[in-house]
PDB file of N, CA and C in Angstrom:
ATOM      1  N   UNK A 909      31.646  -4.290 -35.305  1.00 62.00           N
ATOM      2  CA  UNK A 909      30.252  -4.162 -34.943  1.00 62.00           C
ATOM      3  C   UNK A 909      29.647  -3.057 -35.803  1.00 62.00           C
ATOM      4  N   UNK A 910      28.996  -3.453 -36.004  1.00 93.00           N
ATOM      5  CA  UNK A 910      27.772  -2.399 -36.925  1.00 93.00           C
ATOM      6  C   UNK A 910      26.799  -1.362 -36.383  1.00 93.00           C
ATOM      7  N   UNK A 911      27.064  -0.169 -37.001  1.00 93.00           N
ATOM      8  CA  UNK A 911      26.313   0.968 -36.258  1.00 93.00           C
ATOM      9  C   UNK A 911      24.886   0.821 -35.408  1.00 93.00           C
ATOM     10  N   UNK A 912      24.086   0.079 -36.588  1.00 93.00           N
ATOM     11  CA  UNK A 912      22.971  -0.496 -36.080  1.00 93.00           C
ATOM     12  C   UNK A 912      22.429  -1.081 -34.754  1.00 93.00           C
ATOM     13  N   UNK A 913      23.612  -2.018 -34.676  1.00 93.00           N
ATOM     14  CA  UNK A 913      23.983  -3.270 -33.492  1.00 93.00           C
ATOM     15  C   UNK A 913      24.424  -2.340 -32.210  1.00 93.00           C
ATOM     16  N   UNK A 914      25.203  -1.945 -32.567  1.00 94.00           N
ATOM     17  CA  UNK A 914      25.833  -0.887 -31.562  1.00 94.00           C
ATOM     18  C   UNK A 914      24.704  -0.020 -30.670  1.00 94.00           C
ATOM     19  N   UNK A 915      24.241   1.120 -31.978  1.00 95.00           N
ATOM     20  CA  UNK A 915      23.152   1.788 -31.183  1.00 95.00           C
ATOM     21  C   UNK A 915      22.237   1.100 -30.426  1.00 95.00           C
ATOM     22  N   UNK A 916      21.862  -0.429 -30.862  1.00 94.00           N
ATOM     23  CA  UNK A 916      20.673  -1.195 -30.319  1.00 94.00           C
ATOM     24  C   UNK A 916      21.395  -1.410 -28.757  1.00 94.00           C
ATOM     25  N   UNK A 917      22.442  -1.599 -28.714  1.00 94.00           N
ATOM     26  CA  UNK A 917      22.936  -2.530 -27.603  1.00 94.00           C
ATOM     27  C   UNK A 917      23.201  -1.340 -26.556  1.00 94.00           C
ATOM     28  N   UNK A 918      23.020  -0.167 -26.725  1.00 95.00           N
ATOM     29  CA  UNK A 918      23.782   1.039 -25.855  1.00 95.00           C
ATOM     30  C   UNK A 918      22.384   1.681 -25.225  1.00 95.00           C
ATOM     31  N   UNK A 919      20.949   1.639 -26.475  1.00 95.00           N
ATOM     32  CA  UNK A 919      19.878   2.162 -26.246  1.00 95.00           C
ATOM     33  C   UNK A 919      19.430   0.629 -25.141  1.00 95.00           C
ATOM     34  N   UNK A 920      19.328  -0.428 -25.519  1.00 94.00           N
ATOM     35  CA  UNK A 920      18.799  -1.716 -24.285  1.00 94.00           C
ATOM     36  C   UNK A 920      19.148  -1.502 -23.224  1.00 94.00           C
ATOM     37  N   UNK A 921      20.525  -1.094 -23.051  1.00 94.00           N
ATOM     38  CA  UNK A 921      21.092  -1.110 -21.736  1.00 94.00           C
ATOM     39  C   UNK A 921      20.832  -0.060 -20.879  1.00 94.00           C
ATOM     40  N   UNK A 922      20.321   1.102 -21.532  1.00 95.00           N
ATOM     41  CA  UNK A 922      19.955   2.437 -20.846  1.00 95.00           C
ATOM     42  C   UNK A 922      18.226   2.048 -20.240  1.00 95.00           C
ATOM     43  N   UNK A 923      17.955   1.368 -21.058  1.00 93.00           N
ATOM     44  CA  UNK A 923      16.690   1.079 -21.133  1.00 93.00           C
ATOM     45  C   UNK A 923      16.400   0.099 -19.783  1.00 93.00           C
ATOM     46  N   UNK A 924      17.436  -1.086 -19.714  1.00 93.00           N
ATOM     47  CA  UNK A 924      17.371  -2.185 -18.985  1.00 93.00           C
ATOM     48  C   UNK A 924      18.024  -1.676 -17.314  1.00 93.00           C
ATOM     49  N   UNK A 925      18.294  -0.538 -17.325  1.00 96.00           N
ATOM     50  CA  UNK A 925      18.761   0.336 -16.316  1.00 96.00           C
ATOM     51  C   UNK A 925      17.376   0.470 -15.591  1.00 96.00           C
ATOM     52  N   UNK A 926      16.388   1.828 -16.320  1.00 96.00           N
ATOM     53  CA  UNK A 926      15.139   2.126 -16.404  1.00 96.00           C
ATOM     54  C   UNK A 926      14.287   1.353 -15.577  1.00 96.00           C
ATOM     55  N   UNK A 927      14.138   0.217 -16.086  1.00 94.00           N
ATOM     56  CA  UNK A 927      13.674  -0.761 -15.711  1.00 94.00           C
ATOM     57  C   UNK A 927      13.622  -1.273 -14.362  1.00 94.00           C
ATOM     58  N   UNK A 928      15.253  -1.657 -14.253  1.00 96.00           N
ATOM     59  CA  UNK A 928      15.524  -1.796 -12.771  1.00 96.00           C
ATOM     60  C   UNK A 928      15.088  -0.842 -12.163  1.00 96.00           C
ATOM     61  N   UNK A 929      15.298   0.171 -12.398  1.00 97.00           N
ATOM     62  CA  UNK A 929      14.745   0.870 -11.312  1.00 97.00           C
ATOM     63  C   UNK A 929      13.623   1.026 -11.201  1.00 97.00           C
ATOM     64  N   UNK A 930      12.889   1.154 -12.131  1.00 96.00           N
ATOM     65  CA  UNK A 930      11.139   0.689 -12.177  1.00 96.00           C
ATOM     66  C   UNK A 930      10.919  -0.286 -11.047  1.00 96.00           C
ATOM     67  N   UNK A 931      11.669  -1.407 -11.513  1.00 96.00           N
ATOM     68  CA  UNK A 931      11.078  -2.708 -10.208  1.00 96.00           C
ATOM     69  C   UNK A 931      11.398  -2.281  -8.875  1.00 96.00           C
ATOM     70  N   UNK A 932      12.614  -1.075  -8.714  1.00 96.00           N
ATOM     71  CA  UNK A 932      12.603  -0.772  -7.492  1.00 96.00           C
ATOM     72  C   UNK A 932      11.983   0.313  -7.029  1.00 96.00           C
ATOM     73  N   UNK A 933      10.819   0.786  -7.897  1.00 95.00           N
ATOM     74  CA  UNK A 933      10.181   1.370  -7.052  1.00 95.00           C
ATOM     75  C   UNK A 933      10.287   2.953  -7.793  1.00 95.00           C
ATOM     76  N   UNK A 934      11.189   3.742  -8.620  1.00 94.00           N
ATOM     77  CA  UNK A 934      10.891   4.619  -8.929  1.00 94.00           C
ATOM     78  C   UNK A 934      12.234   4.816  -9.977  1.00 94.00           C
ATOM     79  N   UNK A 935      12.211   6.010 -10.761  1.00 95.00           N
ATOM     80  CA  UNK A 935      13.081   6.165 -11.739  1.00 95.00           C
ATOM     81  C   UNK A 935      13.836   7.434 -11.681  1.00 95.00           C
ATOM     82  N   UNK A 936      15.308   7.567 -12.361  1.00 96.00           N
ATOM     83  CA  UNK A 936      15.928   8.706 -12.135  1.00 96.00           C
ATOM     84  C   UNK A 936      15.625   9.364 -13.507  1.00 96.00           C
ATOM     85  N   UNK A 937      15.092  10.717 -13.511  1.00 97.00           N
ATOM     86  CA  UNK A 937      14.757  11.399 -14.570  1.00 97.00           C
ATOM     87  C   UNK A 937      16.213  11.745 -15.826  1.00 97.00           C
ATOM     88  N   UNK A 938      17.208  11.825 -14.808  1.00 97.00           N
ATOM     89  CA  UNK A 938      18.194  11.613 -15.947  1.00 97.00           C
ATOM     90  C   UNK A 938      18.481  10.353 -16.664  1.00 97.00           C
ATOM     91  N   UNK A 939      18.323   9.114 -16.037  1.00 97.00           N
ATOM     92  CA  UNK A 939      18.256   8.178 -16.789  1.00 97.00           C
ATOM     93  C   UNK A 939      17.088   7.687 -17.641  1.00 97.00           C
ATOM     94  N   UNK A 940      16.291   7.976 -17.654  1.00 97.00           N
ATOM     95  CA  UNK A 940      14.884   8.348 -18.565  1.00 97.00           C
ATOM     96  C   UNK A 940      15.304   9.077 -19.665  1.00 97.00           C
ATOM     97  N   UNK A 941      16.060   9.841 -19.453  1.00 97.00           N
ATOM     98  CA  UNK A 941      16.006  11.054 -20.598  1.00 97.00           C
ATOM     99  C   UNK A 941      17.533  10.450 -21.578  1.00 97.00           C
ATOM    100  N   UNK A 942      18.346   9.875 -20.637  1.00 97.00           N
ATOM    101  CA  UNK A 942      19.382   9.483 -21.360  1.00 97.00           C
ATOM    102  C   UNK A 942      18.769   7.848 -22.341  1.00 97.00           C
ATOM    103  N   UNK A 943      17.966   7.169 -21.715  1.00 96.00           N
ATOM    104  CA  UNK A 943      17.417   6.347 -22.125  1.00 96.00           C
ATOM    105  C   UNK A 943      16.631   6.336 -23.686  1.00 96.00           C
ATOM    106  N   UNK A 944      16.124   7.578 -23.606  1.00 97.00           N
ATOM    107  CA  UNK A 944      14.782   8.149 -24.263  1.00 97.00           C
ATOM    108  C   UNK A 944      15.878   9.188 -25.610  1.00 97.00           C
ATOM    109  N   UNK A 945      17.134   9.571 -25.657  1.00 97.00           N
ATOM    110  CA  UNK A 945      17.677   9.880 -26.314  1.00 97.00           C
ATOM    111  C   UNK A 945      18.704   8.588 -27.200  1.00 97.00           C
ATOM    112  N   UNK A 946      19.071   7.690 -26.406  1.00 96.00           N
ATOM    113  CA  UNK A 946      19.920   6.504 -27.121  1.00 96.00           C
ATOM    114  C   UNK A 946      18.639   5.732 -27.920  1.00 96.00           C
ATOM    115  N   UNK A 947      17.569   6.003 -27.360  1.00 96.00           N
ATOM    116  CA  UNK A 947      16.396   4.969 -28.174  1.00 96.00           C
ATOM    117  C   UNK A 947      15.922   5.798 -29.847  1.00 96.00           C
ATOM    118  N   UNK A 948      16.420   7.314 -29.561  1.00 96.00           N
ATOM    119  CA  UNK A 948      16.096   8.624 -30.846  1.00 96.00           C
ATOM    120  C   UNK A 948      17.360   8.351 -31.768  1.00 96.00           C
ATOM    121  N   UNK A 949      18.441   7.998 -31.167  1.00 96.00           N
ATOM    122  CA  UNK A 949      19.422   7.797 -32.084  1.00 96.00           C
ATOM    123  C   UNK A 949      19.579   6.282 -32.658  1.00 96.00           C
ATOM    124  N   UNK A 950      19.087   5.506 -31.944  1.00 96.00           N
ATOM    125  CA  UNK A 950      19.199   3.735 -32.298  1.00 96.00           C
ATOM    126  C   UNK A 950      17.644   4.064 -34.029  1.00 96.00           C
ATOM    127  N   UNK A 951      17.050   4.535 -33.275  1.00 96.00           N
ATOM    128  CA  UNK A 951      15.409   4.944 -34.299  1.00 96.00           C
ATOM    129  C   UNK A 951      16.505   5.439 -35.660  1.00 96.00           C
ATOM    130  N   UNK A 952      17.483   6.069 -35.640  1.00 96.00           N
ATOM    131  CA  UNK A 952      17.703   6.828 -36.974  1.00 96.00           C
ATOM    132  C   UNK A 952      18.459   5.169 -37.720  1.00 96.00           C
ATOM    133  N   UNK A 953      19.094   4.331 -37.247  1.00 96.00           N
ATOM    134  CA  UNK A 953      19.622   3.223 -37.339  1.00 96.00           C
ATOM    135  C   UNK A 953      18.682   2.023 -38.112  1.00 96.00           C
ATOM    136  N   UNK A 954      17.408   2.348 -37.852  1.00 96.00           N
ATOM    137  CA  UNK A 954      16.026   1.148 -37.788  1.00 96.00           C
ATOM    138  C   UNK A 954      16.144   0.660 -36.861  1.00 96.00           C
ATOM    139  N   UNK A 955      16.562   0.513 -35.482  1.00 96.00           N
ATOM    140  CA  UNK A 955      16.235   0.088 -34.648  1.00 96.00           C
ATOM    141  C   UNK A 955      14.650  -0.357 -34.102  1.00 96.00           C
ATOM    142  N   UNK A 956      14.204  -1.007 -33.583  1.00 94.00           N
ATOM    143  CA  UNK A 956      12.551  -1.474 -33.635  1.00 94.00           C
ATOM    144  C   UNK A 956      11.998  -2.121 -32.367  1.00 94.00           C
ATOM    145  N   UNK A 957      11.158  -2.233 -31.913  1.00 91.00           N
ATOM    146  CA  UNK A 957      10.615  -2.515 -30.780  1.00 91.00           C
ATOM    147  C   UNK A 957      11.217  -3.927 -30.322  1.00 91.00           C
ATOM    148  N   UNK A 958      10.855  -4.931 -31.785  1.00 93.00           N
ATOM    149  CA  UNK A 958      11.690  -6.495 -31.399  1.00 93.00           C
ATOM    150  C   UNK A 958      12.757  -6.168 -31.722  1.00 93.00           C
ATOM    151  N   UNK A 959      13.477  -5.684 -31.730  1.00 91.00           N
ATOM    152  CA  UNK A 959      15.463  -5.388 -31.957  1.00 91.00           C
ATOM    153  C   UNK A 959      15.330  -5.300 -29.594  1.00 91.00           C
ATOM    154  N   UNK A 960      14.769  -4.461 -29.212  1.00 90.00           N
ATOM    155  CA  UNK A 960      14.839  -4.086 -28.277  1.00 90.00           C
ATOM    156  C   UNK A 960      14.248  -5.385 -27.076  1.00 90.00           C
ATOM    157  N   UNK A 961      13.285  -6.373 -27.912  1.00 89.00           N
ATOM    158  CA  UNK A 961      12.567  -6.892 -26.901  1.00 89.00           C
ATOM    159  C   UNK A 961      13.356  -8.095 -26.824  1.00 89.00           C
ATOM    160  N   UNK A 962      14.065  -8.474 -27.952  1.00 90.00           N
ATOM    161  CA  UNK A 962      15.181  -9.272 -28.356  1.00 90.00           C
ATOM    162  C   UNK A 962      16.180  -9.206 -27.538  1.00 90.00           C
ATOM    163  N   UNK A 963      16.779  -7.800 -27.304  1.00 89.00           N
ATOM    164  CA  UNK A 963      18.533  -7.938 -26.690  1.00 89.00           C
ATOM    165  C   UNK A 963      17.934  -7.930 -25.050  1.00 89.00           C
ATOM    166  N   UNK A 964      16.833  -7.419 -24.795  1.00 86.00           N
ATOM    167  CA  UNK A 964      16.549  -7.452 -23.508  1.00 86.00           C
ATOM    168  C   UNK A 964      15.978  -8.795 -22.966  1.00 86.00           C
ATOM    169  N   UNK A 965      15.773  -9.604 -23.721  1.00 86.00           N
ATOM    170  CA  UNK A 965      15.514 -11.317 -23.151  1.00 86.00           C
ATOM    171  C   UNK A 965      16.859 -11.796 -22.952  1.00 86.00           C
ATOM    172  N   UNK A 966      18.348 -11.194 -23.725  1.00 81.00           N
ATOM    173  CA  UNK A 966      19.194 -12.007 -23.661  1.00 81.00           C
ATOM    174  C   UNK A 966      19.826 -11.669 -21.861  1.00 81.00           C
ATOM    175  N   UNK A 967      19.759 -10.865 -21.596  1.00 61.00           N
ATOM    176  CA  UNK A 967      20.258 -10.141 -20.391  1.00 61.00           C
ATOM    177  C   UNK A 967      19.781 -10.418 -18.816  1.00 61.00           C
TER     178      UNK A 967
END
């Protein structure tokens, strides 16, 4: 797997966490922040909004 791929798939999932908990109603600030740091390191990769809107339709 490729660095790229990798970071994308580690930053979605932090992300797709987020989320859930969004729909339930509120969010844990550590997972925000852990979210919001895998998305700073996927960014040094090119990671991109459709890289993200992509792995999160597959899920």
């Amino acid at each position: 797997m490729n660095l790229k791929k990798s970071a994308a798939d580690s930053a979605a999932q932090a992300l797709g966490k987020v989320f859930e908990q969004l729909d339930n109603g509120g969010t844990e600030p550590a997972d925000v922040r852990a979210a919001n740091g895998a998305m700073d390191v996927a960014a040094v990769f090119g990671v991109t909004a459709d890289d993200y809107a992509r792995l999160l339709h597959q899920h």
